[in-house]
Tab-separated table of C-alpha atoms in Angstrom:
chain	number	residue	atom	x	y	z
A	289	MET	CA	50.289	-29.556	33.683
A	290	GLN	CA	51.089	-26.525	35.620
A	291	GLN	CA	51.119	-23.038	34.218
A	292	SER	CA	49.995	-20.053	36.261
A	293	SER	CA	48.526	-17.651	34.096
A	294	THR	CA	45.292	-16.271	32.647
A	295	THR	CA	45.593	-19.049	29.980
A	296	GLN	CA	45.735	-21.887	32.572
A	297	VAL	CA	42.609	-20.541	34.197
A	298	LEU	CA	40.650	-20.358	30.908
A	299	TYR	CA	41.901	-23.639	30.065
A	300	ASP	CA	40.501	-25.152	33.319
A	301	LYS	CA	37.210	-23.411	32.815
A	302	LEU	CA	36.982	-24.791	29.316
A	303	VAL	CA	37.904	-28.233	29.871
A	304	ASN	CA	36.441	-28.488	33.603
A	305	GLU	CA	38.030	-31.992	34.391
A	306	GLU	CA	40.441	-33.246	36.355
A	307	ASP	CA	42.660	-36.289	35.491
A	308	ALA	CA	46.041	-36.888	36.577
A	309	ARG	CA	46.632	-39.429	33.830
A	310	VAL	CA	45.661	-37.327	30.965
A	311	CYS	CA	49.057	-36.647	29.610
A	312	THR	CA	50.051	-40.078	29.483
A	313	ALA	CA	50.041	-40.184	25.621
A	314	ILE	CA	52.315	-36.969	25.168
A	315	ALA	CA	55.780	-36.226	26.409
A	316	PRO	CA	56.008	-35.033	30.120
A	317	GLU	CA	57.767	-31.718	28.849
A	318	ALA	CA	54.801	-31.215	26.330
A	319	CYS	CA	52.295	-31.605	29.168
A	320	GLN	CA	53.647	-28.483	30.780
A	321	GLN	CA	52.515	-26.419	27.712
A	322	VAL	CA	49.111	-27.987	27.016
A	323	PRO	CA	47.145	-24.729	28.099
A	324	GLY	CA	49.159	-22.524	25.990
A	325	ASN	CA	49.290	-24.917	23.016
A	326	PHE	CA	45.451	-25.625	23.417
A	327	PHE	CA	44.277	-21.900	22.664
A	328	ARG	CA	47.344	-21.505	20.084
A	329	LEU	CA	45.911	-24.251	18.072
A	330	ILE	CA	42.378	-22.907	18.483
A	331	VAL	CA	43.268	-19.506	17.172
A	332	SER	CA	45.168	-20.882	14.310
A	333	HIS	CA	42.603	-23.225	13.255
A	334	PHE	CA	39.877	-20.457	13.774
A	335	LEU	CA	41.575	-18.110	11.467
A	336	SER	CA	42.262	-20.820	8.854
A	337	LYS	CA	38.487	-21.912	9.038
A	338	LEU	CA	37.743	-18.273	8.746
A	339	GLY	CA	39.727	-18.207	5.428
A	340	ASP	CA	38.042	-21.159	4.209
A	341	ALA	CA	34.649	-19.529	4.727
A	342	CYS	CA	35.691	-16.573	2.904
A	343	ALA	CA	37.145	-18.325	-0.186
A	344	ASN	CA	34.392	-20.906	-0.141
A	345	PRO	CA	34.934	-23.083	-3.486
A	346	LYS	CA	31.161	-23.690	-3.501
A	347	ILE	CA	29.795	-20.071	-3.440
A	348	VAL	CA	32.597	-17.522	-3.672
A	349	LEU	CA	34.931	-18.797	-6.324
A	350	PRO	CA	32.088	-19.762	-8.763
A	351	TRP	CA	30.652	-16.208	-8.069
A	352	VAL	CA	33.931	-14.776	-9.240
A	353	LEU	CA	34.392	-16.962	-12.289
A	354	GLU	CA	30.942	-16.327	-13.482
A	355	SER	CA	31.316	-12.538	-12.872
A	356	LEU	CA	34.716	-12.630	-15.001
A	357	SER	CA	32.905	-14.441	-17.894
A	358	ALA	CA	35.206	-17.480	-17.392
A	359	PRO	CA	34.608	-20.544	-19.288
A	360	ALA	CA	31.426	-22.405	-17.827
A	361	TYR	CA	33.108	-25.812	-17.740
A	362	LEU	CA	35.779	-24.621	-15.193
A	363	LEU	CA	33.092	-24.425	-12.388
A	364	GLY	CA	33.062	-28.054	-12.390
A	365	PHE	CA	36.937	-28.385	-11.391
A	366	LEU	CA	36.695	-26.175	-8.256
A	367	VAL	CA	35.588	-28.446	-5.596
A	368	PRO	CA	37.508	-31.632	-6.974
A	369	ILE	CA	40.731	-29.663	-7.347
A	370	ARG	CA	40.174	-27.896	-3.767
A	371	GLU	CA	39.583	-31.042	-2.130
A	372	SER	CA	41.479	-33.819	-4.149
A	373	GLY	CA	44.586	-31.530	-4.725
A	374	SER	CA	45.131	-31.216	-1.010
A	375	LEU	CA	44.741	-34.924	-0.499
A	376	LEU	CA	46.329	-37.013	-3.222
A	377	PRO	CA	50.066	-35.597	-2.697
A	378	GLN	CA	49.932	-36.364	0.964
A	379	LEU	CA	51.652	-39.887	0.703
A	380	VAL	CA	54.597	-38.065	-0.881
A	381	LEU	CA	54.605	-34.851	1.542
A	382	ALA	CA	54.348	-37.234	4.591
A	383	SER	CA	57.789	-38.523	3.619
A	384	TYR	CA	59.377	-35.153	4.043
A	385	ILE	CA	57.125	-34.290	7.148
A	386	ARG	CA	58.052	-37.265	9.091
A	387	ARG	CA	61.932	-36.357	8.654
A	388	LEU	CA	61.192	-33.181	10.686
A	389	PRO	CA	61.697	-33.155	14.558
A	390	ILE	CA	59.646	-30.041	14.640
A	391	ARG	CA	56.840	-29.962	12.261
A	392	LYS	CA	54.892	-26.805	13.100
A	393	TYR	CA	56.783	-24.904	10.521
A	394	ALA	CA	55.548	-27.197	7.828
A	395	TRP	CA	51.777	-26.071	8.804
A	396	SER	CA	52.746	-22.565	8.873
A	397	LEU	CA	54.378	-22.732	5.405
A	398	GLY	CA	51.331	-24.118	3.806
A	399	ALA	CA	49.103	-21.526	5.492
A	400	LEU	CA	51.180	-18.776	4.356
A	401	VAL	CA	51.165	-20.145	0.574
A	402	GLN	CA	47.274	-20.456	0.979
A	403	GLY	CA	47.164	-17.055	1.784
A	404	LEU	CA	49.211	-15.744	-1.248
A	405	CYS	CA	47.439	-17.703	-3.475
A	406	VAL	CA	43.950	-16.230	-2.542
A	407	LEU	CA	45.395	-12.978	-2.520
A	408	GLY	CA	46.606	-13.788	-6.200
A	409	MET	CA	42.811	-14.673	-6.947
A	410	ALA	CA	41.650	-11.238	-5.543
A	411	ALA	CA	44.315	-9.722	-8.033
A	412	VAL	CA	42.907	-11.714	-10.819
A	413	ALA	CA	39.373	-10.481	-9.970
A	414	MET	CA	40.342	-7.001	-10.026
A	415	LEU	CA	42.710	-7.228	-13.219
A	416	LEU	CA	41.690	-9.907	-15.789
A	417	SER	CA	38.731	-11.317	-17.261
A	418	GLY	CA	37.484	-14.230	-19.398
A	419	ALA	CA	39.309	-17.593	-20.159
A	420	LEU	CA	42.650	-15.994	-18.858
A	421	ALA	CA	41.124	-14.888	-15.648
A	422	GLY	CA	39.401	-18.475	-15.092
A	423	PHE	CA	42.494	-20.449	-15.894
A	424	SER	CA	44.712	-18.009	-13.520
A	425	ILE	CA	42.296	-19.001	-10.588
A	426	VAL	CA	42.050	-22.463	-11.291
A	427	GLY	CA	45.993	-22.509	-11.384
A	428	LEU	CA	46.097	-20.680	-8.123
A	429	LEU	CA	43.765	-23.126	-6.696
A	430	VAL	CA	46.092	-26.060	-7.741
A	431	LEU	CA	48.978	-24.382	-5.766
A	432	PHE	CA	46.470	-23.474	-2.791
A	433	SER	CA	45.425	-27.198	-2.508
A	434	LEU	CA	49.138	-28.249	-2.582
A	435	ALA	CA	49.781	-26.055	0.242
A	436	ARG	CA	46.598	-27.346	2.097
A	437	GLY	CA	47.922	-30.921	1.907
A	438	LEU	CA	51.240	-29.860	3.520
A	439	SER	CA	49.278	-28.203	6.313
A	440	SER	CA	46.940	-31.133	6.902
A	441	VAL	CA	49.683	-33.790	7.279
A	442	ALA	CA	51.582	-31.431	9.771
A	443	ALA	CA	48.460	-30.514	11.666
A	444	LYS	CA	47.311	-33.493	13.030
A	445	ASP	CA	50.863	-34.623	14.024
A	446	VAL	CA	51.247	-31.414	15.963
A	447	LEU	CA	47.925	-31.776	17.565
A	448	GLY	CA	48.921	-35.536	18.648
A	449	LYS	CA	52.139	-34.314	19.990
A	450	THR	CA	51.065	-31.356	21.959
A	451	ILE	CA	47.513	-31.952	22.994
A	452	PRO	CA	46.367	-35.117	25.171
A	453	LYS	CA	43.917	-37.646	23.925
A	454	THR	CA	40.783	-36.339	25.616
A	455	ARG	CA	41.356	-32.789	24.699
A	456	ARG	CA	41.958	-32.975	20.798
A	457	GLY	CA	38.238	-32.913	19.814
A	458	ARG	CA	37.496	-29.903	21.771
A	459	VAL	CA	40.331	-27.994	19.854
A	460	THR	CA	38.624	-28.800	16.666
A	461	GLY	CA	35.240	-28.085	17.970
A	462	TRP	CA	35.723	-24.713	19.678
A	463	SER	CA	37.654	-23.389	16.535
A	464	ALA	CA	34.872	-24.234	14.089
A	465	SER	CA	32.285	-22.861	16.621
A	466	ALA	CA	34.091	-19.376	16.863
A	467	ALA	CA	34.656	-19.251	13.035
A	468	GLY	CA	31.025	-20.029	12.854
A	469	SER	CA	29.991	-17.001	14.923
A	470	VAL	CA	32.049	-14.892	12.319
A	471	THR	CA	30.487	-16.685	9.287
A	472	VAL	CA	26.870	-15.633	10.693
A	473	ALA	CA	28.188	-11.962	11.087
A	474	LEU	CA	29.272	-12.214	7.164
A	475	ALA	CA	25.854	-13.999	6.247
A	476	THR	CA	23.883	-11.282	7.968
A	477	GLY	CA	25.895	-8.590	6.030
A	478	VAL	CA	25.002	-10.207	2.786
A	479	ILE	CA	21.299	-10.558	3.838
A	480	VAL	CA	21.111	-6.903	4.911
A	481	TYR	CA	23.084	-5.327	2.470
A	482	GLN	CA	23.090	-6.754	-1.234
A	483	PRO	CA	24.391	-4.310	-3.665
A	484	ALA	CA	23.290	-5.606	-7.089
A	485	ASP	CA	25.812	-3.878	-9.054
A	486	ASN	CA	28.812	-4.610	-6.856
A	487	VAL	CA	28.601	-8.484	-6.812
A	488	LEU	CA	32.171	-9.032	-7.820
A	489	GLY	CA	33.402	-6.333	-5.486
A	490	ALA	CA	32.061	-7.995	-2.491
A	491	ALA	CA	33.585	-11.426	-3.479
A	492	THR	CA	36.944	-9.737	-3.948
A	493	VAL	CA	36.788	-8.459	-0.563
A	494	LEU	CA	36.078	-11.794	0.683
A	495	LEU	CA	39.152	-13.086	-0.960
A	496	LEU	CA	41.241	-10.365	0.378
A	497	LEU	CA	40.080	-11.183	3.827
A	498	ALA	CA	40.893	-14.813	3.498
A	499	GLY	CA	44.422	-13.727	2.201
A	500	VAL	CA	45.020	-12.036	5.412
A	501	PHE	CA	43.450	-14.764	7.776
A	502	TRP	CA	45.690	-17.487	6.693
A	503	PRO	CA	49.241	-15.463	7.162
A	504	LEU	CA	47.819	-14.686	10.654
A	505	ALA	CA	47.157	-18.315	11.223
A	506	ALA	CA	50.758	-19.036	10.244
A	507	LEU	CA	51.904	-16.719	12.766
A	508	CYS	CA	49.902	-18.001	15.439
A	509	PHE	CA	50.862	-21.755	14.866
A	510	MET	CA	54.630	-20.863	14.958
A	511	GLY	CA	54.026	-19.890	18.699
A	512	ILE	CA	53.080	-23.334	19.557
A	513	LYS	CA	55.612	-25.014	22.125
A	514	GLU	CA	56.448	-28.149	20.190
A	515	TYR	CA	59.351	-30.483	21.237
A	516	PRO	CA	61.142	-32.760	18.736
A	517	GLY	CA	59.460	-36.044	17.976
A	518	GLU	CA	60.702	-39.247	16.161
A	519	VAL	CA	61.922	-39.040	12.628
A	520	SER	CA	62.528	-41.496	9.890
A	521	GLY	CA	65.633	-42.155	7.700
A	522	GLY	CA	66.124	-40.677	4.049
A	523	ALA	CA	64.312	-43.297	1.921
A	524	ASN	CA	62.904	-41.914	-1.297
A	525	ALA	CA	59.563	-40.310	-1.050
A	526	LEU	CA	57.745	-42.138	-3.723
A	527	THR	CA	59.075	-45.538	-2.614
A	528	GLU	CA	58.034	-44.859	0.890
A	529	ALA	CA	54.595	-43.733	-0.284
A	530	TRP	CA	54.258	-46.779	-2.140
A	531	GLN	CA	55.230	-48.954	0.783
A	532	ARG	CA	52.851	-47.285	3.191
A	533	LEU	CA	50.022	-47.967	1.025
A	534	SER	CA	50.483	-51.662	2.304
A	535	ILE	CA	49.058	-50.443	5.641
A	536	LEU	CA	45.625	-50.752	3.842
A	537	THR	CA	46.270	-54.717	3.664
A	538	ARG	CA	47.910	-55.177	6.831
A	539	ASP	CA	45.917	-53.095	9.289
A	540	ALA	CA	42.380	-54.178	9.387
A	541	PRO	CA	41.229	-51.407	11.864
A	542	PHE	CA	42.736	-48.648	9.707
A	543	ARG	CA	41.245	-50.231	6.566
A	544	ARG	CA	37.649	-50.277	7.864
A	545	PHE	CA	38.263	-46.572	8.794
A	546	VAL	CA	39.436	-45.530	5.300
A	547	ILE	CA	36.204	-47.308	3.950
A	548	THR	CA	34.057	-45.575	6.469
A	549	ARG	CA	35.305	-42.270	5.905
A	550	ALA	CA	34.767	-42.760	2.140
A	551	LEU	CA	31.118	-43.724	2.386
A	552	LEU	CA	31.025	-40.780	5.157
A	553	LEU	CA	31.618	-38.263	2.135
A	554	CYS	CA	27.976	-38.100	1.480
A	555	SER	CA	27.710	-35.323	4.154
A	556	ALA	CA	29.706	-32.940	2.143
A	557	LEU	CA	28.799	-33.982	-1.500
A	558	THR	CA	25.056	-33.660	-0.804
A	559	ALA	CA	25.397	-30.040	0.311
A	560	PRO	CA	25.597	-28.420	-3.218
A	561	TYR	CA	22.522	-30.281	-4.403
A	562	TYR	CA	20.707	-28.655	-1.329
A	563	VAL	CA	21.604	-25.077	-2.959
A	564	ALA	CA	20.863	-26.484	-6.463
A	565	LEU	CA	17.383	-27.628	-5.230
A	566	ALA	CA	16.675	-24.135	-3.618
A	567	GLN	CA	17.637	-22.446	-6.873
A	568	GLN	CA	15.469	-24.741	-8.641
A	569	TYR	CA	12.419	-24.090	-6.694
A	570	LEU	CA	12.875	-20.670	-5.635
A	571	GLY	CA	15.182	-19.128	-8.422
A	572	ALA	CA	18.314	-16.984	-7.876
A	573	GLN	CA	16.799	-14.669	-5.102
A	574	SER	CA	19.534	-12.503	-3.714
A	575	SER	CA	18.894	-13.202	-0.017
A	576	LEU	CA	18.976	-17.080	-0.585
A	577	LEU	CA	22.800	-17.259	-0.750
A	578	GLY	CA	22.760	-15.258	2.788
A	579	PHE	CA	20.570	-17.486	4.340
A	580	PHE	CA	22.494	-20.806	3.238
A	581	MET	CA	25.541	-18.941	4.704
A	582	LEU	CA	23.863	-17.996	7.873
A	583	ALA	CA	22.642	-21.832	8.120
A	584	SER	CA	26.236	-23.037	7.476
A	585	GLY	CA	27.592	-20.497	10.245
A	586	LEU	CA	24.884	-21.180	12.810
A	587	ALA	CA	25.404	-24.926	12.454
A	588	SER	CA	29.000	-24.620	12.956
A	589	LEU	CA	28.901	-22.157	16.002
A	590	LEU	CA	26.004	-24.371	17.716
A	591	SER	CA	27.196	-27.912	17.058
A	592	ALA	CA	30.997	-27.968	16.996
A	593	PRO	CA	31.759	-27.693	20.679
A	594	PHE	CA	29.150	-30.548	21.209
A	595	TRP	CA	30.756	-32.842	18.826
A	596	GLY	CA	34.083	-32.012	19.941
A	597	ARG	CA	33.254	-32.834	23.397
A	598	PHE	CA	31.446	-36.152	22.027
A	599	ALA	CA	34.498	-37.204	20.060
A	600	ASP	CA	36.460	-36.941	23.102
A	601	VAL	CA	34.311	-39.667	24.584
A	602	SER	CA	33.856	-41.780	21.648
A	603	SER	CA	34.814	-40.559	17.971
A	604	ARG	CA	33.510	-43.720	16.591
A	605	ARG	CA	30.049	-42.938	17.682
A	606	VAL	CA	30.168	-39.442	16.492
A	607	MET	CA	30.642	-40.578	13.047
A	608	MET	CA	28.047	-43.310	13.459
A	609	PHE	CA	25.363	-40.636	14.503
A	610	ALA	CA	26.312	-37.852	12.287
A	611	ALA	CA	26.158	-39.980	9.138
A	612	SER	CA	22.891	-41.310	10.333
A	613	MET	CA	21.608	-37.952	10.588
A	614	SER	CA	23.155	-36.872	7.138
A	615	ALA	CA	21.293	-39.744	5.691
A	616	ALA	CA	18.095	-39.318	7.104
A	617	LEU	CA	18.077	-35.629	5.905
A	618	GLY	CA	18.826	-36.861	2.413
A	619	LEU	CA	15.882	-39.174	2.513
A	620	VAL	CA	13.635	-36.595	3.691
A	621	VAL	CA	14.659	-34.150	0.790
A	622	PHE	CA	14.274	-36.742	-1.875
A	623	ALA	CA	10.957	-37.278	-0.364
A	624	LEU	CA	9.972	-33.782	-0.396
A	625	ASP	CA	11.408	-33.328	-3.892
A	626	TYR	CA	9.606	-36.713	-5.412
A	627	SER	CA	6.345	-35.485	-4.086
A	628	ASN	CA	6.891	-31.677	-4.794
A	629	ILE	CA	5.909	-30.756	-1.499
A	630	GLY	CA	7.332	-28.025	0.765
A	631	LEU	CA	10.563	-27.058	-1.016
A	632	SER	CA	9.182	-23.964	-2.555
A	633	GLN	CA	8.908	-22.540	0.893
A	634	LEU	CA	11.906	-19.886	1.246
A	635	PHE	CA	13.021	-21.453	4.566
A	636	THR	CA	12.638	-25.081	3.884
A	637	LEU	CA	15.976	-26.005	2.231
A	638	PRO	CA	17.819	-23.384	4.389
A	639	LEU	CA	16.568	-25.076	7.354
A	640	LEU	CA	17.549	-28.758	6.078
A	641	TYR	CA	20.763	-27.359	4.974
A	642	PHE	CA	21.373	-26.256	8.547
A	643	LEU	CA	20.761	-29.597	9.936
A	644	LEU	CA	22.988	-30.977	7.408
A	645	THR	CA	25.772	-28.770	8.164
A	646	ILE	CA	25.388	-29.943	11.749
A	647	SER	CA	25.746	-33.678	10.724
A	648	HIS	CA	28.769	-32.812	8.662
A	649	GLN	CA	30.435	-31.056	11.404
A	650	GLY	CA	30.085	-34.264	13.476
A	651	VAL	CA	31.625	-36.334	10.562
A	652	ARG	CA	34.463	-34.160	10.330
A	653	VAL	CA	35.179	-33.839	13.953
A	654	GLY	CA	34.595	-37.558	14.518
A	655	ARG	CA	36.972	-38.934	11.815
A	656	LYS	CA	39.655	-36.177	12.365
A	657	THR	CA	39.742	-37.315	16.355
A	658	TYR	CA	39.503	-41.075	15.321
A	659	VAL	CA	42.552	-41.082	13.109
A	660	VAL	CA	44.672	-38.891	15.514
A	661	ASP	CA	43.805	-41.210	18.466
A	662	LEU	CA	44.378	-44.492	16.586
A	663	ALA	CA	48.037	-44.331	16.463
A	664	GLU	CA	50.939	-42.699	17.855
A	665	GLY	CA	54.159	-40.888	16.497
A	666	ASN	CA	55.022	-41.590	12.701
A	667	ARG	CA	52.328	-44.297	12.623
A	668	ARG	CA	49.764	-41.356	13.039
A	669	THR	CA	51.424	-39.298	10.198
A	670	ASP	CA	51.221	-42.439	7.945
A	671	TYR	CA	47.740	-42.924	8.761
A	672	VAL	CA	46.848	-39.454	8.025
A	673	ALA	CA	48.635	-39.372	4.555
A	674	VAL	CA	47.328	-42.801	3.454
A	675	SER	CA	43.611	-42.023	4.275
A	676	ASN	CA	43.896	-38.521	2.916
A	677	SER	CA	45.263	-39.761	-0.311
A	678	VAL	CA	42.858	-42.552	-0.805
A	679	ILE	CA	39.968	-40.232	0.025
A	680	GLY	CA	41.381	-37.629	-2.480
A	681	LEU	CA	41.154	-40.327	-5.265
A	682	VAL	CA	37.590	-41.199	-4.426
A	683	LEU	CA	36.383	-37.741	-4.366
A	684	LEU	CA	37.911	-37.408	-7.885
A	685	LEU	CA	36.240	-40.460	-8.953
A	686	MET	CA	32.743	-39.554	-7.446
A	687	GLY	CA	33.277	-35.868	-8.804
A	688	ALA	CA	33.613	-37.529	-12.408
A	689	SER	CA	30.311	-39.621	-11.815
A	690	GLY	CA	28.570	-36.614	-10.473
A	691	ALA	CA	28.027	-35.465	-13.790
A	692	LEU	CA	25.263	-37.951	-14.075
A	693	ALA	CA	23.219	-36.237	-11.529
A	694	SER	CA	22.010	-33.895	-14.064
A	695	ALA	CA	20.324	-36.650	-16.144
A	696	PHE	CA	18.412	-37.940	-13.100
A	697	GLY	CA	17.754	-34.875	-10.933
A	698	TYR	CA	19.186	-33.510	-7.663
A	699	GLY	CA	16.874	-35.203	-5.554
A	700	VAL	CA	17.991	-38.773	-6.888
A	701	ALA	CA	21.557	-37.829	-6.419
A	702	ILE	CA	21.011	-36.877	-2.792
A	703	LEU	CA	19.024	-40.069	-2.431
A	704	GLY	CA	22.135	-42.103	-3.739
A	705	LEU	CA	24.584	-40.403	-1.523
A	706	SER	CA	22.230	-40.742	1.545
A	707	LEU	CA	22.188	-44.562	0.726
A	708	ALA	CA	25.987	-44.450	0.942
A	709	GLY	CA	25.652	-42.562	4.270
A	710	VAL	CA	23.548	-45.342	5.702
A	711	ALA	CA	26.540	-47.790	4.791
A	712	GLY	CA	28.819	-45.442	6.479
A	713	ALA	CA	27.012	-45.482	9.563
A	714	PHE	CA	26.850	-49.225	9.573
A	715	MET	CA	30.666	-49.436	9.032
A	716	ALA	CA	31.367	-46.664	11.811
A	717	PHE	CA	29.285	-48.965	14.153
A	718	ARG	CA	31.687	-51.823	13.396
A	719	LEU	CA	34.865	-49.808	14.017
A	720	PRO	CA	36.794	-50.512	17.208
A	721	GLU	CA	37.060	-47.558	19.449
A	722	ALA	CA	40.173	-45.561	18.853
A	723	GLY	CA	43.052	-45.961	21.439
A	724	GLN	CA	41.735	-48.840	22.932
């Protein structure tokens, strides 16, 4: 792994390890390019994560729809479309991506389309209103999610081809940390500067920024030095997709991982209820949004490098510990809500949300590293596509059942999801170590 440059020096300082056997899982020629690819991946992922923060479907998009007087029922479709729309088609997309010897261009194409979709949303916010604006944004979100699915399948395979096993978690960790630092700056701006008469304008600026970040990420990703990998034949994509679903019945470790990942959705699905509880106890204080954004950014900034390094040691244990933390926080929030103690204080729920986001970062870094390390070559692409498609379906089902939360209260919804997190932590404990 010899590369005489500033990049090599910085890489050595960040990794701070010597291991002559580290490149055994990637091609020898790819091993020579690891330092440069390491930083190109970090920068491109940083830019895409920053785009995600600026076009947050839990904060920014609902804000835009409400400001444009779009139908209220459209709000319930934002998160399911954003997540499931990018996950469900991946079985079919993987059939095409696996035929490409060079797959970085698939990720870049997906990132470019995401940027164009978000710029389209900004244009809608400036030009349209009412139902037409709402359906236009939802339609663009569908295209955005499909493009995101294309990038998701390609990303993990490029990562597996260009970065050794014991370095992959740090790519995700450092990029999330850098994006978190910028999110902190954005949140500080929301807290300090809150123009009450320009709410839509601020959201539009965020969408415009997101629309710039993704094309920049695409350009950076295209600079990765990727060497041709194995490809498969020209079978029908739908037929191949159906056949690959049989992996769930044949491959016990992978099947247990998918079940574990489904249970670990608790860390993501409980987050909106923390915000809703805060609004319930404190009202729609203008500074509250900024504090939640600040909590999210600080959590990514501080925790992602730790989880990334931990995942390079044992991604299974990262999932186990992070899920346990998320579940424990949910039980605490339920107890506080049930007893009506403490949640009316301004900083209580943002602080708990900060801890929840730390645990969610661990879940994300752990499961992403685990599935990349679990297999090699096209098998890895199949694992990513099958697991993402199944999780996309689970998200849709859980999103539909989420309407029941309004009948029992946010605290009860958090309790139920946290109990699923307990089961997820137990399943993670039973998983084998990836790559062993």
